[in-house]
Amino acid sequence: MKVTEKLVTKDHSELVSAILADQVNRHQQLLLTWDCPDVEMAGMVEQFIRHFDIPVACVEKRVEFSLPLLSLKELIAWVKERWNKDQELISSLDQIYHRHQITWRAGRFTFDLTAHPVISGILNVTPDSFYDGGKFQSHSAMASQIDKMVAAGANVIEFGGPTTKPGGFKEVDPEEEIARIRPAVQLLRENYPQVAIAVDTYKLPVMAAAIKAGVDIINDVQAFNSKQKLILMAKANVGMVTMHSSRTHDYDNLTVAMQKFFEHNLGTIAAAGIDLERVILDQGIGYAKVADGYQDYTMMRNIDQLNYLQRPIMVAISRKGFGQKLFNLAKEDRLGVTLIAETAMYLRGGRVLRVHDVEETSQLVKMIDTIENSYWFRSTNSQSPRQ
């Protein structure tokens, strides 16, 4: 037996074709066909597939179905349990998985975002960050917070030397910014080599110093907007977080404008000789012309409109001003609304979560993943073979 992928064609009406393309590109659905040796086996396969609560049709010796991409690994695990001797079947599914696998190559690390999300803890070493400014400037406070984040499950810890908060901020010269982040980078690298190191900066000299110090990821709120930055990135192997910003302008159609922005931005990065597997996207929530305006909520909803770009998308909304705007919450009281909004974005395809609260976010991810990948097979007492 084997499973093949069905491509969206123009065999249907334009509307039906558009709906199918939307399911594939935005909702990350796979249209699959399972070829069986006879009608009896096809009936057995159909009953097996129905356990995944997905659309399925049996046509003679073929079983056609639509499966969420993020459930493919679960399907493969169950197939390996039921048909462990059918190497052709297993190989065909593995090939489909690898064809759709989204990876992020970042310095010393390669993250498989299709299999597991990434949790990136925020540690600002600046006195004026909007949430944690001044808390972690001393060596002991810095070390303690790093310990806490690693224990809670952070895959990445990102250090920020300046702030770019809404409402204006004081510029920090590159030398001061480097001096702020260097001790934190050294602490993490020496004590937790299993955790990736990120630096949040838009300044070329800071990027160069960070790369020299051994960081794995550069997060640029200006989307690597200069030739010099791209030359530096092309010579390095760090992961890149490229961000959309609209603080200076407004849009008629936000979704179309963001799609065009990232298509152009990714094209520019690729033209500089940089492998796009190193790049992930940040919509720039909180960086609209009107701070904490309704554009932010649109971005939370339309994050899946960027899935077609086949790059991981960062959810970067931790404790931001929408909690104050909607509920009049102080920054210390915004954890609940942050987790709710992060859940909505995570379910729409945001696979990198940049957060202040690592422990609670780890719980969010585990809970949602457990729900989304729970399928009932009575014969094995419902226990997933991957657990």
CSV table of C-alpha atoms in Angstrom, one decimal:
chain,number,residue,atom,x,y,z
A,1,MET,CA,0.0,0.0,0.0
A,2,LYS,CA,1.0,3.6,-0.3
A,3,VAL,CA,-0.3,7.1,0.3
A,4,THR,CA,0.1,9.9,-2.3
A,5,GLU,CA,-0.7,13.6,-2.1
A,6,LYS,CA,-3.4,15.1,-4.3
A,7,LEU,CA,-2.6,18.5,-5.8
A,8,VAL,CA,-5.3,21.2,-6.1
A,9,THR,CA,-6.2,21.5,-9.8
A,10,LYS,CA,-8.6,23.5,-11.9
A,11,ASP,CA,-10.9,20.6,-12.3
A,12,HIS,CA,-13.6,22.3,-10.2
A,13,SER,CA,-15.3,25.6,-10.4
A,14,GLU,CA,-13.2,28.6,-9.6
A,15,LEU,CA,-14.8,29.0,-6.2
A,16,VAL,CA,-14.3,25.3,-5.2
A,17,SER,CA,-10.7,25.5,-6.4
A,18,ALA,CA,-10.2,28.6,-4.3
A,19,ILE,CA,-11.7,26.9,-1.3
A,20,LEU,CA,-9.4,23.8,-1.7
A,21,ALA,CA,-6.4,26.0,-2.2
A,22,ASP,CA,-7.3,27.9,1.0
A,23,GLN,CA,-7.6,24.7,2.9
A,24,VAL,CA,-4.1,23.6,1.7
A,25,ASN,CA,-2.2,26.9,1.9
A,26,ARG,CA,-3.9,28.7,4.9
A,27,HIS,CA,-5.3,25.9,7.0
A,28,GLN,CA,-2.4,23.5,6.2
A,29,GLN,CA,-4.6,20.6,5.2
A,30,LEU,CA,-3.1,17.7,3.2
A,31,LEU,CA,-5.3,16.1,0.5
A,32,LEU,CA,-4.2,12.4,0.5
A,33,THR,CA,-5.1,9.2,-1.3
A,34,TRP,CA,-4.4,5.8,0.2
A,35,ASP,CA,-4.1,3.1,-2.4
A,36,CYS,CA,-5.1,-0.4,-1.2
A,37,PRO,CA,-4.7,-3.8,-2.8
A,38,ASP,CA,-8.4,-4.6,-2.8
A,39,VAL,CA,-11.9,-3.3,-1.8
A,40,GLU,CA,-11.9,-5.2,1.5
A,41,MET,CA,-8.6,-3.5,2.7
A,42,ALA,CA,-9.9,-0.2,1.5
A,43,GLY,CA,-12.9,-0.6,3.8
A,44,MET,CA,-10.6,-1.4,6.7
A,45,VAL,CA,-8.4,1.7,6.0
A,46,GLU,CA,-11.5,3.9,5.7
A,47,GLN,CA,-12.6,2.8,9.2
A,48,PHE,CA,-9.1,3.4,10.5
A,49,ILE,CA,-9.0,6.9,9.0
A,50,ARG,CA,-12.4,7.8,10.5
A,51,HIS,CA,-10.7,7.7,13.9
A,52,PHE,CA,-9.0,11.0,13.0
A,53,ASP,CA,-12.4,12.8,12.6
A,54,ILE,CA,-11.6,14.1,9.1
A,55,PRO,CA,-13.4,14.1,5.8
A,56,VAL,CA,-12.9,10.7,4.1
A,57,ALA,CA,-14.3,8.9,1.0
A,58,CYS,CA,-13.8,5.4,-0.1
A,59,VAL,CA,-13.7,4.9,-3.9
A,60,GLU,CA,-13.3,1.3,-4.8
A,61,LYS,CA,-9.7,0.5,-3.8
A,62,ARG,CA,-8.8,4.1,-2.9
A,63,VAL,CA,-9.4,6.0,0.3
A,64,GLU,CA,-9.3,9.8,-0.1
A,65,PHE,CA,-9.0,12.1,2.9
A,66,SER,CA,-8.0,15.5,4.2
A,67,LEU,CA,-5.6,15.6,7.1
A,68,PRO,CA,-4.2,18.5,9.1
A,69,LEU,CA,-0.4,18.8,8.5
A,70,LEU,CA,0.2,18.8,12.3
A,71,SER,CA,-1.6,15.5,12.6
A,72,LEU,CA,0.5,13.8,10.0
A,73,LYS,CA,3.1,12.6,12.5
A,74,GLU,CA,0.4,11.2,14.7
A,75,LEU,CA,-1.0,9.3,11.7
A,76,ILE,CA,2.4,7.9,10.8
A,77,ALA,CA,2.9,6.7,14.4
A,78,TRP,CA,-0.4,4.8,14.3
A,79,VAL,CA,0.3,3.4,10.8
A,80,LYS,CA,3.6,2.1,12.1
A,81,GLU,CA,1.8,0.3,14.8
A,82,ARG,CA,-0.9,-1.2,12.6
A,83,TRP,CA,1.1,-1.9,9.4
A,84,ASN,CA,4.7,-2.1,10.7
A,85,LYS,CA,5.7,-4.5,8.0
A,86,ASP,CA,4.5,-2.4,5.1
A,87,GLN,CA,7.6,-0.4,4.3
A,88,GLU,CA,6.2,1.0,1.1
A,89,LEU,CA,3.3,2.5,3.0
A,90,ILE,CA,5.5,3.9,5.8
A,91,SER,CA,8.0,5.3,3.3
A,92,SER,CA,5.3,7.1,1.3
A,93,LEU,CA,4.0,8.8,4.5
A,94,ASP,CA,7.5,9.7,5.6
A,95,GLN,CA,8.1,11.3,2.2
A,96,ILE,CA,5.0,13.4,2.5
A,97,TYR,CA,6.1,14.5,6.0
A,98,HIS,CA,9.6,15.6,4.8
A,99,ARG,CA,8.1,17.4,1.8
A,100,HIS,CA,6.0,19.6,4.2
A,101,GLN,CA,8.4,19.8,7.1
A,102,ILE,CA,9.2,23.3,8.2
A,103,THR,CA,12.6,23.7,9.7
A,104,TRP,CA,14.4,26.7,11.2
A,105,ARG,CA,18.2,26.6,11.1
A,106,ALA,CA,19.6,28.9,13.7
A,107,GLY,CA,23.3,28.8,14.5
A,108,ARG,CA,24.0,25.6,16.5
A,109,PHE,CA,20.4,24.5,16.2
A,110,THR,CA,17.9,23.1,13.7
A,111,PHE,CA,14.3,23.2,14.9
A,112,ASP,CA,11.6,21.0,13.4
A,113,LEU,CA,8.6,23.3,13.7
A,114,THR,CA,6.3,20.8,12.2
A,115,ALA,CA,7.0,18.4,15.1
A,116,HIS,CA,7.4,20.8,18.0
A,117,PRO,CA,6.9,24.5,18.6
A,118,VAL,CA,9.7,26.7,19.9
A,119,ILE,CA,9.3,28.8,23.1
A,120,SER,CA,11.5,31.8,23.2
A,121,GLY,CA,11.9,33.5,26.6
A,122,ILE,CA,12.3,37.2,26.7
A,123,LEU,CA,15.0,38.7,29.0
A,124,ASN,CA,15.4,42.4,28.7
A,125,VAL,CA,18.6,43.8,30.2
A,126,THR,CA,17.5,47.4,29.8
A,127,PRO,CA,16.2,49.9,32.4
A,128,ASP,CA,13.2,51.0,30.2
A,129,SER,CA,11.6,48.0,28.6
A,130,PHE,CA,7.8,48.3,28.7
A,131,TYR,CA,7.3,45.2,31.0
A,132,ASP,CA,10.5,44.0,32.7
A,133,GLY,CA,12.7,47.1,32.4
A,134,GLY,CA,15.3,47.3,35.2
A,135,LYS,CA,14.5,43.9,36.7
A,136,PHE,CA,17.4,41.9,35.3
A,137,GLN,CA,20.3,44.2,35.0
A,138,SER,CA,22.4,42.8,37.8
A,139,HIS,CA,24.4,39.7,37.3
A,140,SER,CA,22.6,37.7,40.0
A,141,ALA,CA,19.1,38.7,38.8
A,142,MET,CA,20.1,37.8,35.2
A,143,ALA,CA,21.4,34.4,36.2
A,144,SER,CA,18.4,33.6,38.3
A,145,GLN,CA,15.9,34.5,35.5
A,146,ILE,CA,17.9,32.4,33.0
A,147,ASP,CA,17.8,29.4,35.4
A,148,LYS,CA,14.1,29.9,35.8
A,149,MET,CA,13.4,30.1,32.1
A,150,VAL,CA,15.5,27.1,31.2
A,151,ALA,CA,13.8,25.0,33.9
A,152,ALA,CA,10.4,26.0,32.6
A,153,GLY,CA,11.2,24.8,29.1
A,154,ALA,CA,12.6,27.6,27.0
A,155,ASN,CA,14.2,26.5,23.8
A,156,VAL,CA,15.5,30.0,23.1
A,157,ILE,CA,16.3,32.9,25.4
A,158,GLU,CA,16.3,36.3,23.7
A,159,PHE,CA,18.3,39.3,25.2
A,160,GLY,CA,17.3,42.8,24.5
A,161,GLY,CA,19.6,45.8,25.2
A,162,PRO,CA,17.4,48.6,24.0
A,163,THR,CA,13.6,49.0,24.0
A,164,THR,CA,11.4,49.8,20.9
A,165,LYS,CA,8.2,50.2,22.9
A,166,PRO,CA,5.2,52.2,21.5
A,167,GLY,CA,5.0,55.9,22.4
A,168,GLY,CA,8.7,56.7,21.9
A,169,PHE,CA,11.9,55.5,23.4
A,170,LYS,CA,15.5,56.7,24.1
A,171,GLU,CA,18.1,55.5,21.6
A,172,VAL,CA,21.0,53.5,23.0
A,173,ASP,CA,24.4,53.7,21.4
A,174,PRO,CA,25.8,50.4,20.1
A,175,GLU,CA,28.6,50.3,22.6
A,176,GLU,CA,26.2,50.6,25.5
A,177,GLU,CA,23.8,48.0,24.0
A,178,ILE,CA,26.7,45.5,23.5
A,179,ALA,CA,27.9,46.1,27.1
A,180,ARG,CA,24.4,45.3,28.4
A,181,ILE,CA,23.8,42.0,26.5
A,182,ARG,CA,27.4,40.6,26.6
A,183,PRO,CA,27.2,39.2,30.2
A,184,ALA,CA,23.8,37.6,29.6
A,185,VAL,CA,25.0,35.9,26.4
A,186,GLN,CA,28.1,34.6,28.2
A,187,LEU,CA,26.0,33.3,31.1
A,188,LEU,CA,23.6,31.4,28.9
A,189,ARG,CA,26.3,30.0,26.6
A,190,GLU,CA,28.5,28.8,29.4
A,191,ASN,CA,25.8,27.2,31.6
A,192,TYR,CA,23.1,26.1,29.1
A,193,PRO,CA,24.6,25.0,25.8
A,194,GLN,CA,21.3,23.2,25.0
A,195,VAL,CA,19.4,26.5,24.7
A,196,ALA,CA,19.7,28.8,21.7
A,197,ILE,CA,20.8,32.4,22.3
A,198,ALA,CA,18.9,35.2,20.5
A,199,VAL,CA,19.6,39.0,20.5
A,200,ASP,CA,17.0,41.6,19.8
A,201,THR,CA,18.7,44.5,17.9
A,202,TYR,CA,18.4,46.6,14.8
A,203,LYS,CA,21.9,48.0,14.9
A,204,LEU,CA,24.6,46.6,12.6
A,205,PRO,CA,27.5,46.9,15.1
A,206,VAL,CA,25.5,45.1,17.8
A,207,MET,CA,24.6,42.3,15.3
A,208,ALA,CA,28.3,41.9,14.4
A,209,ALA,CA,29.3,41.8,18.1
A,210,ALA,CA,26.5,39.3,18.9
A,211,ILE,CA,27.5,37.0,16.1
A,212,LYS,CA,31.2,37.1,17.3
A,213,ALA,CA,30.0,36.3,20.8
A,214,GLY,CA,28.3,33.1,19.5
A,215,VAL,CA,24.6,33.9,19.4
A,216,ASP,CA,22.3,31.7,17.4
A,217,ILE,CA,19.6,34.2,16.4
A,218,ILE,CA,19.2,37.8,15.5
A,219,ASN,CA,15.8,39.5,15.8
A,220,ASP,CA,15.6,42.7,13.8
A,221,VAL,CA,12.5,44.9,14.1
A,222,GLN,CA,13.7,46.7,10.9
A,223,ALA,CA,13.6,43.5,8.8
A,224,PHE,CA,17.3,43.5,7.9
A,225,ASN,CA,16.7,46.6,5.9
A,226,SER,CA,20.2,47.5,4.7
A,227,LYS,CA,22.8,46.0,2.3
A,228,GLN,CA,25.3,45.9,5.1
A,229,LYS,CA,23.1,43.8,7.4
A,230,LEU,CA,22.4,41.3,4.6
A,231,ILE,CA,26.1,41.0,3.8
A,232,LEU,CA,26.8,40.3,7.5
A,233,MET,CA,24.0,37.7,7.7
A,234,ALA,CA,25.2,36.0,4.5
A,235,LYS,CA,28.6,35.4,6.1
A,236,ALA,CA,27.1,34.0,9.3
A,237,ASN,CA,24.8,31.0,10.0
A,238,VAL,CA,22.5,32.6,12.6
A,239,GLY,CA,18.8,32.3,12.5
A,240,MET,CA,16.9,35.5,11.5
A,241,VAL,CA,13.6,37.0,12.8
A,242,THR,CA,12.4,39.5,10.2
A,243,MET,CA,9.6,41.8,11.3
A,244,HIS,CA,7.0,43.8,9.5
A,245,SER,CA,6.3,47.3,10.9
A,246,SER,CA,3.8,50.0,10.0
A,247,ARG,CA,4.4,52.7,12.6
A,248,THR,CA,4.9,55.3,9.8
A,249,HIS,CA,2.0,54.4,7.5
A,250,ASP,CA,-1.5,52.8,7.3
A,251,TYR,CA,-3.1,50.3,4.9
A,252,ASP,CA,-6.3,49.8,3.0
A,253,ASN,CA,-6.0,46.0,2.9
A,254,LEU,CA,-3.7,44.9,5.8
A,255,THR,CA,-3.5,41.3,4.8
A,256,VAL,CA,-2.5,41.9,1.2
A,257,ALA,CA,0.0,44.6,2.3
A,258,MET,CA,1.6,42.2,4.8
A,259,GLN,CA,1.8,39.4,2.2
A,260,LYS,CA,3.5,41.7,-0.3
A,261,PHE,CA,5.9,43.0,2.4
A,262,PHE,CA,7.0,39.5,3.3
A,263,GLU,CA,7.2,38.3,-0.2
A,264,HIS,CA,9.5,41.2,-1.1
A,265,ASN,CA,11.5,40.9,2.1
A,266,LEU,CA,12.1,37.2,1.7
A,267,GLY,CA,13.0,37.7,-1.9
A,268,THR,CA,15.6,40.4,-0.9
A,269,ILE,CA,17.0,38.1,1.8
A,270,ALA,CA,17.3,35.1,-0.6
A,271,ALA,CA,18.9,37.4,-3.3
A,272,ALA,CA,21.6,38.2,-0.8
A,273,GLY,CA,22.6,34.5,-0.8
A,274,ILE,CA,20.9,33.6,2.5
A,275,ASP,CA,19.1,30.3,2.9
A,276,LEU,CA,15.4,31.0,3.8
A,277,GLU,CA,15.5,28.0,6.2
A,278,ARG,CA,17.3,30.4,8.5
A,279,VAL,CA,14.4,33.0,8.5
A,280,ILE,CA,11.2,33.2,10.4
A,281,LEU,CA,8.5,35.9,10.3
A,282,ASP,CA,7.1,38.4,12.9
A,283,GLN,CA,4.0,40.3,11.9
A,284,GLY,CA,4.9,43.2,14.2
A,285,ILE,CA,2.0,43.3,16.6
A,286,GLY,CA,2.4,46.5,18.6
A,287,TYR,CA,4.2,48.3,15.8
A,288,ALA,CA,1.1,49.8,14.0
A,289,LYS,CA,0.7,53.5,13.3
A,290,VAL,CA,-1.9,53.6,16.1
A,291,ALA,CA,-0.3,51.9,19.1
A,292,ASP,CA,-2.4,49.1,20.5
A,293,GLY,CA,-5.1,49.7,17.9
A,294,TYR,CA,-7.5,47.3,16.1
A,295,GLN,CA,-4.8,46.5,13.5
A,296,ASP,CA,-3.2,44.3,16.2
A,297,TYR,CA,-6.3,42.2,16.6
A,298,THR,CA,-6.5,41.8,12.8
A,299,MET,CA,-3.0,40.5,12.8
A,300,MET,CA,-3.8,38.0,15.6
A,301,ARG,CA,-6.7,36.7,13.4
A,302,ASN,CA,-5.0,36.7,10.0
A,303,ILE,CA,-1.7,35.1,11.0
A,304,ASP,CA,-2.7,32.0,9.0
A,305,GLN,CA,-2.8,34.2,5.9
A,306,LEU,CA,1.1,33.9,5.9
A,307,ASN,CA,1.2,30.1,6.1
A,308,TYR,CA,1.6,29.9,2.4
A,309,LEU,CA,5.1,31.4,2.6
A,310,GLN,CA,6.2,28.1,4.2
A,311,ARG,CA,8.2,29.9,6.9
A,312,PRO,CA,7.7,29.7,10.7
A,313,ILE,CA,5.7,32.6,12.2
A,314,MET,CA,6.5,34.1,15.6
A,315,VAL,CA,3.8,35.0,18.1
A,316,ALA,CA,5.2,38.1,19.8
A,317,ILE,CA,2.3,39.6,21.9
A,318,SER,CA,3.4,38.9,25.4
A,319,ARG,CA,1.7,41.3,27.9
A,320,LYS,CA,1.4,44.0,25.2
A,321,GLY,CA,-1.0,46.9,25.3
A,322,PHE,CA,-4.1,45.2,23.9
A,323,GLY,CA,-4.7,44.0,27.5
A,324,GLN,CA,-4.9,47.5,28.7
A,325,LYS,CA,-7.0,48.7,25.8
A,326,LEU,CA,-9.7,46.1,26.0
A,327,PHE,CA,-9.7,45.4,29.8
A,328,ASN,CA,-7.8,48.2,31.4
A,329,LEU,CA,-5.3,45.8,32.8
A,330,ALA,CA,-1.9,46.8,34.1
A,331,LYS,CA,1.0,45.1,32.6
A,332,GLU,CA,1.4,42.9,35.7
A,333,ASP,CA,-2.1,41.6,35.2
A,334,ARG,CA,-2.1,40.7,31.5
A,335,LEU,CA,-0.9,37.1,31.6
A,336,GLY,CA,-4.4,35.7,31.2
A,337,VAL,CA,-5.3,37.7,28.1
A,338,THR,CA,-1.9,37.0,26.7
A,339,LEU,CA,-2.3,33.3,27.0
A,340,ILE,CA,-5.8,33.4,25.4
A,341,ALA,CA,-4.5,35.5,22.4
A,342,GLU,CA,-1.4,33.3,22.1
A,343,THR,CA,-3.6,30.2,22.0
A,344,ALA,CA,-5.7,31.6,19.1
A,345,MET,CA,-2.5,32.5,17.1
A,346,TYR,CA,-0.9,29.1,17.9
A,347,LEU,CA,-3.9,27.3,16.6
A,348,ARG,CA,-3.7,29.3,13.4
A,349,GLY,CA,0.0,28.4,12.7
A,350,GLY,CA,2.2,30.5,15.0
A,351,ARG,CA,4.8,28.0,15.9
A,352,VAL,CA,7.4,30.2,17.7
A,353,LEU,CA,6.1,31.8,20.9
A,354,ARG,CA,8.2,34.8,22.2
A,355,VAL,CA,7.1,35.2,25.8
A,356,HIS,CA,7.9,36.6,29.2
A,357,ASP,CA,6.1,33.7,31.0
A,358,VAL,CA,7.8,30.5,29.9
A,359,GLU,CA,6.2,28.1,32.4
A,360,GLU,CA,2.7,29.1,31.6
A,361,THR,CA,3.4,29.1,27.9
A,362,SER,CA,4.9,25.6,28.2
A,363,GLN,CA,1.6,24.5,29.8
A,364,LEU,CA,-0.4,26.1,27.0
A,365,VAL,CA,1.5,24.3,24.3
A,366,LYS,CA,1.4,20.9,26.1
A,367,MET,CA,-2.4,21.3,26.7
A,368,ILE,CA,-3.3,22.4,23.2
A,369,ASP,CA,-1.0,19.8,21.6
A,370,THR,CA,-2.5,17.0,23.7
A,371,ILE,CA,-6.0,18.0,22.7
A,372,GLU,CA,-5.2,18.5,19.0
A,373,ASN,CA,-3.4,15.1,18.7
A,374,SER,CA,-5.7,13.0,20.8
A,375,TYR,CA,-7.5,10.3,18.8
A,376,TRP,CA,-9.4,7.4,20.3
A,377,PHE,CA,-8.4,3.9,19.3
A,378,ARG,CA,-10.2,1.5,21.7
A,379,SER,CA,-8.0,-1.5,20.9
A,380,THR,CA,-4.9,0.2,22.2
A,381,ASN,CA,-6.7,1.9,25.1
A,382,SER,CA,-6.4,5.3,23.3
A,383,GLN,CA,-2.8,5.6,24.2
A,384,SER,CA,-0.8,7.3,21.3
A,385,PRO,CA,2.1,5.2,20.2
A,386,ARG,CA,4.2,8.5,20.3
A,387,GLN,CA,3.6,8.9,24.0
